[in-house]
Coordinates of C-alpha atoms in Angstrom, one line a residue:
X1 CA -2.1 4.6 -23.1
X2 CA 0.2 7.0 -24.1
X3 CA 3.7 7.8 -21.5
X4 CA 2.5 11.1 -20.6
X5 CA 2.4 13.3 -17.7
X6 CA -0.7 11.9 -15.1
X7 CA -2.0 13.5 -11.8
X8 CA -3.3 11.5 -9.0
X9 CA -6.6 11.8 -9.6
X10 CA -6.5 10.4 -13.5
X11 CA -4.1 7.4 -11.8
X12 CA -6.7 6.8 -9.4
X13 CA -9.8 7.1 -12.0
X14 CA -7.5 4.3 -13.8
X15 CA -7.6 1.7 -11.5
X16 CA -10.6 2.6 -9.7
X17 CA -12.5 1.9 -13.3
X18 CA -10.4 -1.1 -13.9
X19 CA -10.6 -3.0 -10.0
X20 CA -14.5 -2.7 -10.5
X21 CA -13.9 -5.3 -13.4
X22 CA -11.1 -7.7 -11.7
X23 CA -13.8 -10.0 -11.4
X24 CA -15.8 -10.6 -14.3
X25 CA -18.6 -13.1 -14.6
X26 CA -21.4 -14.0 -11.6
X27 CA -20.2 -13.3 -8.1
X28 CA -20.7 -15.5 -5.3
X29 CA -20.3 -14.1 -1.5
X30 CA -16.7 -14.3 -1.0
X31 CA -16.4 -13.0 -4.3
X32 CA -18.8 -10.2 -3.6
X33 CA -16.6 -9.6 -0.5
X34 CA -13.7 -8.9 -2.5
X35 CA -15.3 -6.9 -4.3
X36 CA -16.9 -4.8 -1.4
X37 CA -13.4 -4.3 0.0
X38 CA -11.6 -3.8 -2.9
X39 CA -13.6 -1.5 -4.5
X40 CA -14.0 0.5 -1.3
X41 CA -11.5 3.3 -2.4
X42 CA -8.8 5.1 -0.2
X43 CA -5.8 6.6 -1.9
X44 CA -4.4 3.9 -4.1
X45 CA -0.9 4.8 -3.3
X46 CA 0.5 1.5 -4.4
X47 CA -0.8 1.1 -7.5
X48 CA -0.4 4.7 -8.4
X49 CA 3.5 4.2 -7.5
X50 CA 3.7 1.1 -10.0
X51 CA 2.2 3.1 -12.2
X52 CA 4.4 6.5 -12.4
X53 CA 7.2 4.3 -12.1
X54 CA 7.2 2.9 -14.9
X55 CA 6.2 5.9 -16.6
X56 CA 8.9 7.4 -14.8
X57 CA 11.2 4.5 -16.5
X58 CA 9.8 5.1 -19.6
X59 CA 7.7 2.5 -20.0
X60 CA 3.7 2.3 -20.8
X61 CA 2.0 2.2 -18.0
X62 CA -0.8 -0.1 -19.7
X63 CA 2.2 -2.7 -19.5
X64 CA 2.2 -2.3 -15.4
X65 CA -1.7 -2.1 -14.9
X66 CA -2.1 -5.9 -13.9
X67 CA 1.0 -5.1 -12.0
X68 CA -0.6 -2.1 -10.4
X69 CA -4.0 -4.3 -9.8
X70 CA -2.2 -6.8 -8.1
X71 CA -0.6 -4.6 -5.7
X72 CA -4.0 -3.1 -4.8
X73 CA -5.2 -6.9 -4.0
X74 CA -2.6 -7.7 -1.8
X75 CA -3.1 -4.4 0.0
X76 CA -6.5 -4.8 0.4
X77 CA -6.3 -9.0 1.7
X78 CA -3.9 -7.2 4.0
X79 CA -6.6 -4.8 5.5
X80 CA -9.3 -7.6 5.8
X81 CA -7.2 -9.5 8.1
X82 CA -6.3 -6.7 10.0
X83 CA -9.3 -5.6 10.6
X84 CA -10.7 -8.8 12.1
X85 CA -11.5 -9.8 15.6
X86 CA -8.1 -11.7 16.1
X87 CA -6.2 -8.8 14.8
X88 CA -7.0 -5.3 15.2
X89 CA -10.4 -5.9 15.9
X90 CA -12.2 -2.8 13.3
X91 CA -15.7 -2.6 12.7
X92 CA -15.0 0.5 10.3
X93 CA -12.3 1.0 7.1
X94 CA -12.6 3.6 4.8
X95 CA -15.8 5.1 6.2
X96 CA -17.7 1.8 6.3
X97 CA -18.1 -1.5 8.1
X98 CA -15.2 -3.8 7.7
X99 CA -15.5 -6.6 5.4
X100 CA -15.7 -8.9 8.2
X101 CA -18.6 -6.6 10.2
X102 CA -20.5 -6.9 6.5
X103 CA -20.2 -10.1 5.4
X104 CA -18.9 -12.2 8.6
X105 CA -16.0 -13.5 10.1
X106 CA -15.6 -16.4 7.9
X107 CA -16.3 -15.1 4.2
X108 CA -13.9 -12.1 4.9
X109 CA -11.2 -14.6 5.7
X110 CA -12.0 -15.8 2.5
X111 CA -12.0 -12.8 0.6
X112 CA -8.8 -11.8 1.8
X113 CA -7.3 -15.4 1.2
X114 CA -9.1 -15.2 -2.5
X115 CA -7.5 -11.3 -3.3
X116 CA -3.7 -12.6 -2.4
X117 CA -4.5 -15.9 -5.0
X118 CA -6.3 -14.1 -7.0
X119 CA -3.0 -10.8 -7.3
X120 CA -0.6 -13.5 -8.6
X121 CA -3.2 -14.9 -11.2
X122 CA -3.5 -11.8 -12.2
X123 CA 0.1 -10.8 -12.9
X124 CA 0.5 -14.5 -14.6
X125 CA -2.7 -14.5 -17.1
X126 CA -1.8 -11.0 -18.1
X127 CA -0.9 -9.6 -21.5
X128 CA 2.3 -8.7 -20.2
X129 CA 3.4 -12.0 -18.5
X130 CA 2.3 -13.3 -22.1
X131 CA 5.1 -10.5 -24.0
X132 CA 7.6 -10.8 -21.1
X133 CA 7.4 -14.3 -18.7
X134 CA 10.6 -13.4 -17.6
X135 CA 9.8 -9.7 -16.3
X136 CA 6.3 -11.2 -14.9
X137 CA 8.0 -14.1 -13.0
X138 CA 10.5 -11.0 -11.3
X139 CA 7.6 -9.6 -11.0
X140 CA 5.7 -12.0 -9.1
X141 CA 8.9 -12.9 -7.0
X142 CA 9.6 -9.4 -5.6
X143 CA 5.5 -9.3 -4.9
X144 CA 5.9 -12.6 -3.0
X145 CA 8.6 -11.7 -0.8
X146 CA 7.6 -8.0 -0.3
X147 CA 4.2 -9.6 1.2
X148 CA 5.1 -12.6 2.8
X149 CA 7.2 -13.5 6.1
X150 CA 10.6 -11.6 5.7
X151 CA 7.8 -8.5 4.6
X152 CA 5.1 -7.6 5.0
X153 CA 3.1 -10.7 7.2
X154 CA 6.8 -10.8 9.3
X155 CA 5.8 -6.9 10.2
X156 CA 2.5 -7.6 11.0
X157 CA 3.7 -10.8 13.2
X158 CA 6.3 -8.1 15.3
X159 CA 3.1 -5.9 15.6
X160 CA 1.5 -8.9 17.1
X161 CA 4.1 -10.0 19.6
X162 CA 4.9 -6.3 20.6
X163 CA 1.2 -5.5 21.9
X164 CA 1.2 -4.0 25.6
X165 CA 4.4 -4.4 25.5
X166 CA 7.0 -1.4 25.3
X167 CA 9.9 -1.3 22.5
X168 CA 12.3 1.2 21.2
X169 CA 12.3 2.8 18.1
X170 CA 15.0 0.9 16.6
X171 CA 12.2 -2.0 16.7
X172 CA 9.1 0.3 15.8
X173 CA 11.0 1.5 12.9
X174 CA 12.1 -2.6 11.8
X175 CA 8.5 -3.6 12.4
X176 CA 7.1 -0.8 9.9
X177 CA 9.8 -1.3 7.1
X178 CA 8.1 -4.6 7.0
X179 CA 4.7 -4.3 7.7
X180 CA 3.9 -0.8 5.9
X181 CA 6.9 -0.2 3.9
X182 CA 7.7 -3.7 1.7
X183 CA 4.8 -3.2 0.0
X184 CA 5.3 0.4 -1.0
X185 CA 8.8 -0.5 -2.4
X186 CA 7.4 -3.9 -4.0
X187 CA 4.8 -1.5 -5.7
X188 CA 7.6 1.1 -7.2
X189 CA 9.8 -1.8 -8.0
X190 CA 7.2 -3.4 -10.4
X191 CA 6.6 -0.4 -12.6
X192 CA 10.6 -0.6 -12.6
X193 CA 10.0 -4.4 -14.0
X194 CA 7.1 -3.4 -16.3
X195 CA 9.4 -0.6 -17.7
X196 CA 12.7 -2.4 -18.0
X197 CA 14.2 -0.3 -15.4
X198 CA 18.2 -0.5 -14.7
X199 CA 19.5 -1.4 -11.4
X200 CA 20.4 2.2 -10.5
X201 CA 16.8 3.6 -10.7
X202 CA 15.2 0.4 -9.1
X203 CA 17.9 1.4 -6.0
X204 CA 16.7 4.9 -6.5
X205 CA 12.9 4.0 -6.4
X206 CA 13.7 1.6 -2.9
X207 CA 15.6 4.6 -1.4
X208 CA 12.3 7.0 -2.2
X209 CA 10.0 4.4 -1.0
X210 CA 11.8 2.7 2.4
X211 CA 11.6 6.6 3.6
X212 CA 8.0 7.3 1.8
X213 CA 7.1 4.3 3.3
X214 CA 8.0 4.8 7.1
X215 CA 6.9 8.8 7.3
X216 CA 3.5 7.1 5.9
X217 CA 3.4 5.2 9.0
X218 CA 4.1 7.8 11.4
X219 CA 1.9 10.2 9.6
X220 CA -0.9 7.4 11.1
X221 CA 0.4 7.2 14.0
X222 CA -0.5 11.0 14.3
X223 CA -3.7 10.8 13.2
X224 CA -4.4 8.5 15.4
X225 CA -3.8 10.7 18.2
X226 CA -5.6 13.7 16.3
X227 CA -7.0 12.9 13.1
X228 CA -10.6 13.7 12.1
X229 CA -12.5 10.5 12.5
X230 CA -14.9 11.5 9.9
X231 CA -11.6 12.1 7.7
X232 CA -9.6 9.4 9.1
X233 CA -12.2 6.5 7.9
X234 CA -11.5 4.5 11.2
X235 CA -11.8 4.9 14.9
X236 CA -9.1 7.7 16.1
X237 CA -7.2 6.1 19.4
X238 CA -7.1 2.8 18.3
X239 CA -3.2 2.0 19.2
X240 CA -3.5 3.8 23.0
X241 CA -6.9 1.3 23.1
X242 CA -4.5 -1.8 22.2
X243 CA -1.6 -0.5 24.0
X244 CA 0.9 -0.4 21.0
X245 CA 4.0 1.6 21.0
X246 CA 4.0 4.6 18.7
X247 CA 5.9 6.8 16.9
X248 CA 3.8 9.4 19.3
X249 CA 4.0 7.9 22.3
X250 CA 7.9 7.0 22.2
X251 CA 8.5 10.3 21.2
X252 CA 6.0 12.8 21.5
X253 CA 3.6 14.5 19.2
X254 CA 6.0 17.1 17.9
X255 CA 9.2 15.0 17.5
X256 CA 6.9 12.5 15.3
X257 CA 5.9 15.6 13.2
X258 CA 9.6 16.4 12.9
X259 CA 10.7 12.8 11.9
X260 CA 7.8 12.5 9.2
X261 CA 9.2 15.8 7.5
X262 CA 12.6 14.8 7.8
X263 CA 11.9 11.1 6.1
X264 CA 9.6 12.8 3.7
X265 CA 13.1 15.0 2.7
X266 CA 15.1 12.0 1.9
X267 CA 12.3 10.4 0.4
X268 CA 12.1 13.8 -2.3
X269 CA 16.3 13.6 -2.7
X270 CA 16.8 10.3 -3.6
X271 CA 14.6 11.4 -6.4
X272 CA 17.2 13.4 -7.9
X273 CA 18.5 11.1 -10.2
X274 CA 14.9 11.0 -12.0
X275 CA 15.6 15.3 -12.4
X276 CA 12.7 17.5 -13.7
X277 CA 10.5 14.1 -14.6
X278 CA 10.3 13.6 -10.9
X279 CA 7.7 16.0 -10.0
X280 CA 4.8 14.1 -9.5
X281 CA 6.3 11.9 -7.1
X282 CA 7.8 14.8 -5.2
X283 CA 4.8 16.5 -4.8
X284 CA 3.1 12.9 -3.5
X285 CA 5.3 12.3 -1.2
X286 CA 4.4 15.8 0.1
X287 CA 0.7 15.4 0.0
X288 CA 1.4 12.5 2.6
X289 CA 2.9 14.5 5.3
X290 CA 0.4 16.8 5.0
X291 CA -2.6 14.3 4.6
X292 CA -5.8 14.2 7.1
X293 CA -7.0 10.9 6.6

């Protein structure tokens, strides 16, 4: 693929055409669970980030595709578990029954535990960990800790411990840069790697993405109180139900509008250093706040 300009919507056609063939060959159930979860749609924010980053770095993004898919995986294991009876407890995600209400408790373990294997593989057997080992083991090493218990899982294990319970928004705001925001940044810095991006623009793309990555979550939290449900793809209410502490309910409606604009701001300044070739990311970061589901 030639490094030209994308929108969203030819990103997402990309890797919606290219996660339908992850798994080739005959599918068992858990496979077939991955599938039904992974293939199930949504935004693809992640993978579109690894994406126009490393266009953005002036690399090809057909070097960060297995990159970009592997993201996507660990994403989607992510939302699996959390939907499951000892997490969150969702029957629905993105408009459908949860993998676990589909295919059962057990199998969408599975299927979650097979998509965060099955991400790493993917980076390692690819053509690019084949041109650049050294890239794809950074690669695979900022994936790793950007998901796993100083990220993304240590989030998820604050979220846990901090159920009908009250905390500030100092701790709110730790608990999401791990749970929602590690993997955001993990996603723009691999495009960095597949691009052989200096340090500068890799601090760049973290700055963008530790802001995109927290107005993201309280751009949920909002919905949650008054998202469409239709839109929204999952039950609206479902924090106040669980009695989790909210961007909304520490602050207020309003005040939670005003932070997601304000983090949404720093998010579009600290791509200045990117100039004109920014835009796309700019006016992403934009659709976000304004996004209904």
């Amino acid at each position: 693929m030639m490094n030209k300009n994308y929108t969203i919507k030819e990103y997402t056609a990309v890797m919606d055409e290219r996660l339908k063939k992850a798994f080739p060959g005959e599918k068992d159930i858990v496979t077939e669970a991955m599938s039904y979860s992974l293939e199930a749609g949504g935004k693809r924010i992640r993978p579109v980030l690894t994406l126009e980053f490393c266009r953005l770095c002036g690399g090809d993004i057909t070097e960060a595709l297995p990159l970009a898919e592997a993201v996507e995986m660990v994403h989607t294991y992510s939302l699996i578990h959390d939907d499951l009876p000892c997490m969150d407890d969702d029957d629905m995600r993105r408009g459908r029954p949860s993998c676990h209400k589909q295919f059962g408790e057990a199998y969408a373990l599975l299927a979650g535990d097979g998509l965060l294997t099955y991400a790493f593989y993917n980076i390692a057997d690819s053509e690019f960990a084949k041109k650049n080992p050294s890239a794809a083991v950074k690669a695979v090493k900022i994936l790793s800790e950007c998901a796993g218990k100083d990220g993304m899982i240590g989030g998820q294990t604050i979220d846990l411990l901090s159920e009908n319970k009250s905390i500030s928004e100092e701790e709110l705001r730790h608990m999401d840069a791990l749970k929602t925001g590690m993997l955001i940044k993990a996603a723009a810095l691999l495009g960095c790697v597949a691009a052989g991006a200096d340090e500068d623009k890799m601090k760049a793309a973290e700055e963008f993405c530790d802001n995109l990555g927290l107005a993201f979550q309280v751009v949920d939290d909002i919905l949650d109180v008054e998202g469409d449900e239709s839109l929204f793809g999952k039950p609206v209410g479902s924090d106040a139900q669980s009695g989790k502490s909210t961007y909304v309910t520490l602050m207020g409606l309003e005040k939670a509008k005003q932070l997601a604009a304000a983090l949404t701001s720093n998010a579009v300044n600290a791509l200045i250093p990117f100039g004109e070739q920014a835009a796309f990311l700019k006016e992403l970061a934009l659709s976000l706040l304004t996004r209904k589901n």
